[in-house]
């Protein structure tokens, strides 16, 4: 009953908003664990884990991780099993049969300035394929405990960031990227760690890594009905599993 109520509330929020300003938030959870791909039924957005150490890249597996008051997903393998590092990436693509969307926020955790984990100025690469046919690519670096700096490419109009937890020892290095692709509609996007500005242990053994903690997006108005159907489908799956377990 509690789960059905939460679905009803989410559905009412999506349908009752009546405008493109209502954001839908995808927060990774334990159901992503050990999966090579995860699809959000309400939006049709599919996330995939990749290991990029070899060419061609190979499928990876998500690792759900809770730390420092928040949770997110990394990828098993690479330098660490916990996070997404320089030999891994998270790719996300929307169902081509559905309308493209505007991504209004990305949550990124455990991205530090150093010397917390022997990295100095960890970096993240952000890229997207736009619905218009163009592409967008840029790189951000942690400049201080509370600051991100553009070090490659060009950030889109309207981009900003919020520091949710300081990037310093004892805290979470948690950030929100606001309007990461500007006001452009996107068909897919990708996140990977870039080589950090420096490494303080001389070995660069843990060089740039992060968690994906959330994705906020605004579907086109015509998508709200499909989102509602997706949320109801989630409810049906949960109820069926509960009956099977009873």
mmCIF file of C-alpha atoms in Angstrom:
data_model
loop_
_atom_site.group_PDB
_atom_site.id
_atom_site.type_symbol
_atom_site.label_atom_id
_atom_site.label_comp_id
_atom_site.label_asym_id
_atom_site.label_seq_id
_atom_site.Cartn_x
_atom_site.Cartn_y
_atom_site.Cartn_z
ATOM 1 C CA UNK A 1 0.000 0.000 0.000
ATOM 2 C CA UNK A 2 2.836 2.367 0.862
ATOM 3 C CA UNK A 3 4.514 1.722 -2.484
ATOM 4 C CA UNK A 4 1.246 2.232 -4.350
ATOM 5 C CA UNK A 5 0.811 5.551 -2.587
ATOM 6 C CA UNK A 6 4.286 6.702 -3.562
ATOM 7 C CA UNK A 7 3.576 5.814 -7.191
ATOM 8 C CA UNK A 8 0.292 7.711 -7.071
ATOM 9 C CA UNK A 9 2.050 10.770 -5.663
ATOM 10 C CA UNK A 10 4.754 10.635 -8.349
ATOM 11 C CA UNK A 11 2.131 10.219 -11.038
ATOM 12 C CA UNK A 12 0.109 13.151 -9.744
ATOM 13 C CA UNK A 13 3.214 15.320 -9.655
ATOM 14 C CA UNK A 14 4.094 14.449 -13.241
ATOM 15 C CA UNK A 15 0.609 14.807 -14.672
ATOM 16 C CA UNK A 16 -0.652 17.605 -12.471
ATOM 17 C CA UNK A 17 2.249 19.926 -13.092
ATOM 18 C CA UNK A 18 0.942 20.632 -16.553
ATOM 19 C CA UNK A 19 4.123 22.336 -17.739
ATOM 20 C CA UNK A 20 7.639 21.540 -18.888
ATOM 21 C CA UNK A 21 9.016 23.046 -15.689
ATOM 22 C CA UNK A 22 8.214 19.944 -13.639
ATOM 23 C CA UNK A 23 11.377 17.859 -13.326
ATOM 24 C CA UNK A 24 11.358 14.086 -13.005
ATOM 25 C CA UNK A 25 14.265 12.742 -10.946
ATOM 26 C CA UNK A 26 15.960 9.388 -11.460
ATOM 27 C CA UNK A 27 17.968 8.337 -8.391
ATOM 28 C CA UNK A 28 20.034 5.142 -8.720
ATOM 29 C CA UNK A 29 19.158 2.499 -6.140
ATOM 30 C CA UNK A 30 20.029 -1.058 -5.134
ATOM 31 C CA UNK A 31 18.166 -2.520 -8.131
ATOM 32 C CA UNK A 32 21.017 -1.268 -10.356
ATOM 33 C CA UNK A 33 23.526 -3.509 -8.556
ATOM 34 C CA UNK A 34 25.404 -5.925 -10.860
ATOM 35 C CA UNK A 35 23.354 -4.833 -13.887
ATOM 36 C CA UNK A 36 25.020 -4.024 -17.210
ATOM 37 C CA UNK A 37 22.035 -1.843 -18.087
ATOM 38 C CA UNK A 38 19.131 -0.253 -16.261
ATOM 39 C CA UNK A 39 16.028 1.264 -17.880
ATOM 40 C CA UNK A 40 13.794 3.778 -16.140
ATOM 41 C CA UNK A 41 10.308 2.621 -17.177
ATOM 42 C CA UNK A 42 8.652 5.991 -16.734
ATOM 43 C CA UNK A 43 10.929 7.836 -19.166
ATOM 44 C CA UNK A 44 12.452 5.077 -21.294
ATOM 45 C CA UNK A 45 15.946 6.315 -20.408
ATOM 46 C CA UNK A 46 18.424 3.416 -20.478
ATOM 47 C CA UNK A 47 21.710 3.579 -18.573
ATOM 48 C CA UNK A 48 24.621 1.322 -19.529
ATOM 49 C CA UNK A 49 27.949 0.606 -17.864
ATOM 50 C CA UNK A 50 31.051 0.290 -20.039
ATOM 51 C CA UNK A 51 34.694 -0.641 -19.495
ATOM 52 C CA UNK A 52 36.818 1.354 -21.936
ATOM 53 C CA UNK A 53 40.275 -0.075 -21.195
ATOM 54 C CA UNK A 54 40.101 -2.164 -24.382
ATOM 55 C CA UNK A 55 38.957 -1.397 -27.914
ATOM 56 C CA UNK A 56 36.179 -2.011 -28.597
ATOM 57 C CA UNK A 57 34.837 -1.214 -25.155
ATOM 58 C CA UNK A 58 33.017 -3.944 -23.259
ATOM 59 C CA UNK A 59 29.931 -4.047 -21.079
ATOM 60 C CA UNK A 60 30.528 -3.358 -17.401
ATOM 61 C CA UNK A 61 28.376 -3.817 -14.285
ATOM 62 C CA UNK A 62 26.917 -1.139 -12.063
ATOM 63 C CA UNK A 63 27.880 -1.009 -8.398
ATOM 64 C CA UNK A 64 25.407 0.711 -6.071
ATOM 65 C CA UNK A 65 27.264 2.515 -3.299
ATOM 66 C CA UNK A 66 26.142 4.466 -0.237
ATOM 67 C CA UNK A 67 28.490 6.909 1.447
ATOM 68 C CA UNK A 68 28.693 10.295 3.160
ATOM 69 C CA UNK A 69 24.948 10.787 3.398
ATOM 70 C CA UNK A 70 24.118 10.053 -0.258
ATOM 71 C CA UNK A 71 24.160 7.120 -2.673
ATOM 72 C CA UNK A 72 24.876 6.526 -6.331
ATOM 73 C CA UNK A 73 26.325 4.119 -8.872
ATOM 74 C CA UNK A 74 29.838 3.408 -10.028
ATOM 75 C CA UNK A 75 31.144 0.530 -12.140
ATOM 76 C CA UNK A 76 32.861 -2.680 -11.032
ATOM 77 C CA UNK A 77 36.452 -3.097 -12.189
ATOM 78 C CA UNK A 78 38.953 -0.446 -13.192
ATOM 79 C CA UNK A 79 41.045 1.121 -10.439
ATOM 80 C CA UNK A 80 38.206 0.864 -7.938
ATOM 81 C CA UNK A 81 35.026 -1.207 -7.762
ATOM 82 C CA UNK A 82 33.124 1.649 -6.195
ATOM 83 C CA UNK A 83 33.194 4.501 -8.697
ATOM 84 C CA UNK A 84 33.416 5.429 -12.380
ATOM 85 C CA UNK A 85 37.073 5.952 -13.244
ATOM 86 C CA UNK A 86 39.168 6.836 -16.287
ATOM 87 C CA UNK A 87 38.712 3.390 -17.886
ATOM 88 C CA UNK A 88 34.927 3.349 -17.484
ATOM 89 C CA UNK A 89 31.897 5.359 -18.525
ATOM 90 C CA UNK A 90 28.173 5.606 -17.956
ATOM 91 C CA UNK A 91 26.130 6.021 -21.130
ATOM 92 C CA UNK A 92 22.470 7.029 -21.135
ATOM 93 C CA UNK A 93 20.161 6.963 -24.161
ATOM 94 C CA UNK A 94 16.501 7.766 -24.606
ATOM 95 C CA UNK A 95 14.075 5.544 -26.488
ATOM 96 C CA UNK A 96 14.204 6.862 -30.089
ATOM 97 C CA UNK A 97 10.473 6.160 -30.426
ATOM 98 C CA UNK A 98 9.749 8.764 -27.772
ATOM 99 C CA UNK A 99 10.246 12.509 -27.662
ATOM 100 C CA UNK A 100 13.698 13.817 -26.597
ATOM 101 C CA UNK A 101 13.976 15.556 -23.246
ATOM 102 C CA UNK A 102 15.820 18.356 -21.520
ATOM 103 C CA UNK A 103 18.190 17.211 -18.774
ATOM 104 C CA UNK A 104 18.022 19.843 -16.034
ATOM 105 C CA UNK A 105 20.429 18.340 -13.516
ATOM 106 C CA UNK A 106 23.107 15.708 -12.907
ATOM 107 C CA UNK A 107 24.246 14.649 -9.436
ATOM 108 C CA UNK A 108 27.937 13.749 -9.142
ATOM 109 C CA UNK A 109 29.482 12.463 -5.908
ATOM 110 C CA UNK A 110 32.993 11.689 -4.609
ATOM 111 C CA UNK A 111 34.660 14.158 -6.971
ATOM 112 C CA UNK A 112 37.489 15.702 -4.925
ATOM 113 C CA UNK A 113 40.161 18.356 -5.154
ATOM 114 C CA UNK A 114 42.846 16.404 -3.255
ATOM 115 C CA UNK A 115 44.784 15.418 -1.255
ATOM 116 C CA UNK A 116 41.959 13.293 0.224
ATOM 117 C CA UNK A 117 42.647 10.325 -2.065
ATOM 118 C CA UNK A 118 46.001 11.264 -3.585
ATOM 119 C CA UNK A 119 44.398 13.124 -6.478
ATOM 120 C CA UNK A 120 44.769 16.802 -7.244
ATOM 121 C CA UNK A 121 41.880 18.363 -9.149
ATOM 122 C CA UNK A 122 39.724 15.421 -10.211
ATOM 123 C CA UNK A 123 37.993 15.833 -13.567
ATOM 124 C CA UNK A 124 34.804 14.631 -15.270
ATOM 125 C CA UNK A 125 34.037 14.533 -18.997
ATOM 126 C CA UNK A 126 30.451 15.342 -19.983
ATOM 127 C CA UNK A 127 29.178 14.749 -23.515
ATOM 128 C CA UNK A 128 25.822 14.553 -25.264
ATOM 129 C CA UNK A 129 24.208 13.932 -28.620
ATOM 130 C CA UNK A 130 21.635 16.666 -29.143
ATOM 131 C CA UNK A 131 18.230 16.080 -30.679
ATOM 132 C CA UNK A 132 19.103 18.807 -33.201
ATOM 133 C CA UNK A 133 21.886 16.601 -34.546
ATOM 134 C CA UNK A 134 24.810 18.369 -32.912
ATOM 135 C CA UNK A 135 27.061 17.292 -30.051
ATOM 136 C CA UNK A 136 28.302 18.875 -26.864
ATOM 137 C CA UNK A 137 31.472 18.014 -24.935
ATOM 138 C CA UNK A 138 33.249 19.620 -21.999
ATOM 139 C CA UNK A 139 35.460 18.795 -19.012
ATOM 140 C CA UNK A 140 35.103 20.080 -15.460
ATOM 141 C CA UNK A 141 37.792 20.073 -12.771
ATOM 142 C CA UNK A 142 37.394 20.445 -9.023
ATOM 143 C CA UNK A 143 39.183 23.723 -8.338
ATOM 144 C CA UNK A 144 38.669 23.887 -4.580
ATOM 145 C CA UNK A 145 36.458 22.392 -1.890
ATOM 146 C CA UNK A 146 33.464 24.273 -3.297
ATOM 147 C CA UNK A 147 34.350 25.150 -6.906
ATOM 148 C CA UNK A 148 34.271 23.502 -10.328
ATOM 149 C CA UNK A 149 36.305 24.962 -13.203
ATOM 150 C CA UNK A 150 35.886 24.475 -16.961
ATOM 151 C CA UNK A 151 39.154 23.058 -18.372
ATOM 152 C CA UNK A 152 38.030 21.767 -21.766
ATOM 153 C CA UNK A 153 35.311 22.473 -24.305
ATOM 154 C CA UNK A 154 32.571 25.031 -23.736
ATOM 155 C CA UNK A 155 29.790 24.740 -21.204
ATOM 156 C CA UNK A 156 26.300 25.477 -22.576
ATOM 157 C CA UNK A 157 24.337 28.635 -21.962
ATOM 158 C CA UNK A 158 22.633 28.528 -18.584
ATOM 159 C CA UNK A 159 24.996 25.979 -17.045
ATOM 160 C CA UNK A 160 25.833 26.336 -13.366
ATOM 161 C CA UNK A 161 26.816 24.083 -10.477
ATOM 162 C CA UNK A 162 25.852 23.674 -6.846
ATOM 163 C CA UNK A 163 28.177 22.241 -4.232
ATOM 164 C CA UNK A 164 26.079 19.915 -2.047
ATOM 165 C CA UNK A 165 28.969 18.612 0.070
ATOM 166 C CA UNK A 166 32.468 20.077 0.147
ATOM 167 C CA UNK A 167 35.210 18.303 -1.788
ATOM 168 C CA UNK A 168 37.427 17.873 1.247
ATOM 169 C CA UNK A 169 38.411 15.234 3.784
ATOM 170 C CA UNK A 170 35.469 14.041 5.861
ATOM 171 C CA UNK A 171 32.894 15.234 3.338
ATOM 172 C CA UNK A 172 31.402 13.827 0.152
ATOM 173 C CA UNK A 173 32.605 15.908 -2.793
ATOM 174 C CA UNK A 174 28.970 16.010 -3.932
ATOM 175 C CA UNK A 175 27.894 18.311 -6.773
ATOM 176 C CA UNK A 176 24.831 19.123 -8.848
ATOM 177 C CA UNK A 177 25.374 20.184 -12.456
ATOM 178 C CA UNK A 178 22.467 22.470 -13.338
ATOM 179 C CA UNK A 179 21.358 22.548 -16.983
ATOM 180 C CA UNK A 180 24.360 20.440 -18.025
ATOM 181 C CA UNK A 181 23.299 20.652 -21.694
ATOM 182 C CA UNK A 182 21.716 24.093 -21.568
ATOM 183 C CA UNK A 183 18.172 24.256 -22.889
ATOM 184 C CA UNK A 184 18.922 21.724 -25.645
ATOM 185 C CA UNK A 185 16.955 18.502 -25.934
ATOM 186 C CA UNK A 186 19.214 15.448 -25.883
ATOM 187 C CA UNK A 187 18.947 11.944 -27.289
ATOM 188 C CA UNK A 188 21.872 10.515 -25.297
ATOM 189 C CA UNK A 189 24.694 11.511 -22.991
ATOM 190 C CA UNK A 190 27.849 10.048 -21.488
ATOM 191 C CA UNK A 191 29.891 10.596 -18.313
ATOM 192 C CA UNK A 192 33.451 9.470 -17.647
ATOM 193 C CA UNK A 193 36.338 10.452 -15.421
ATOM 194 C CA UNK A 194 39.170 12.386 -17.063
ATOM 195 C CA UNK A 195 42.788 12.246 -15.972
ATOM 196 C CA UNK A 196 43.164 14.445 -12.894
ATOM 197 C CA UNK A 197 45.263 17.609 -12.868
ATOM 198 C CA UNK A 198 47.898 15.826 -10.758
ATOM 199 C CA UNK A 199 48.476 12.955 -8.381
ATOM 200 C CA UNK A 200 50.052 13.482 -5.010
ATOM 201 C CA UNK A 201 51.302 9.937 -4.410
ATOM 202 C CA UNK A 202 53.346 9.872 -7.623
ATOM 203 C CA UNK A 203 51.624 6.696 -8.789
ATOM 204 C CA UNK A 204 48.241 8.023 -9.951
ATOM 205 C CA UNK A 205 46.656 4.817 -8.710
ATOM 206 C CA UNK A 206 43.265 6.372 -7.999
ATOM 207 C CA UNK A 207 43.233 9.093 -10.616
ATOM 208 C CA UNK A 208 39.768 10.740 -10.924
ATOM 209 C CA UNK A 209 36.605 8.801 -10.155
ATOM 210 C CA UNK A 210 33.018 9.612 -9.194
ATOM 211 C CA UNK A 211 29.481 8.358 -8.543
ATOM 212 C CA UNK A 212 26.347 9.233 -10.507
ATOM 213 C CA UNK A 213 23.806 10.175 -7.829
ATOM 214 C CA UNK A 214 20.825 11.486 -9.829
ATOM 215 C CA UNK A 215 19.477 12.642 -13.175
ATOM 216 C CA UNK A 216 16.752 15.306 -13.342
ATOM 217 C CA UNK A 217 14.923 15.786 -16.611
ATOM 218 C CA UNK A 218 11.894 17.489 -18.120
ATOM 219 C CA UNK A 219 10.005 15.456 -20.745
ATOM 220 C CA UNK A 220 8.012 17.110 -23.494
ATOM 221 C CA UNK A 221 4.353 17.650 -22.433
ATOM 222 C CA UNK A 222 3.233 14.774 -24.681
ATOM 223 C CA UNK A 223 5.447 12.427 -22.681
ATOM 224 C CA UNK A 224 3.595 12.826 -19.380
ATOM 225 C CA UNK A 225 0.944 10.253 -20.308
ATOM 226 C CA UNK A 226 3.657 7.722 -21.179
ATOM 227 C CA UNK A 227 5.444 8.506 -17.924
ATOM 228 C CA UNK A 228 2.202 7.820 -16.081
ATOM 229 C CA UNK A 229 1.863 4.474 -17.833
ATOM 230 C CA UNK A 230 5.444 3.651 -16.912
ATOM 231 C CA UNK A 231 4.895 4.482 -13.250
ATOM 232 C CA UNK A 232 1.762 2.324 -13.177
ATOM 233 C CA UNK A 233 3.751 -0.507 -14.769
ATOM 234 C CA UNK A 234 6.329 -0.218 -11.983
ATOM 235 C CA UNK A 235 3.517 -0.494 -9.442
ATOM 236 C CA UNK A 236 2.152 -3.599 -11.147
ATOM 237 C CA UNK A 237 5.570 -5.260 -11.093
ATOM 238 C CA UNK A 238 6.030 -4.504 -7.395
ATOM 239 C CA UNK A 239 2.583 -5.856 -6.513
ATOM 240 C CA UNK A 240 3.208 -9.045 -8.508
ATOM 241 C CA UNK A 241 6.541 -9.640 -6.765
ATOM 242 C CA UNK A 242 4.934 -9.120 -3.385
ATOM 243 C CA UNK A 243 2.231 -11.702 -4.189
ATOM 244 C CA UNK A 244 4.885 -14.165 -5.302
ATOM 245 C CA UNK A 245 6.808 -13.666 -2.064
ATOM 246 C CA UNK A 246 3.710 -14.028 0.143
#
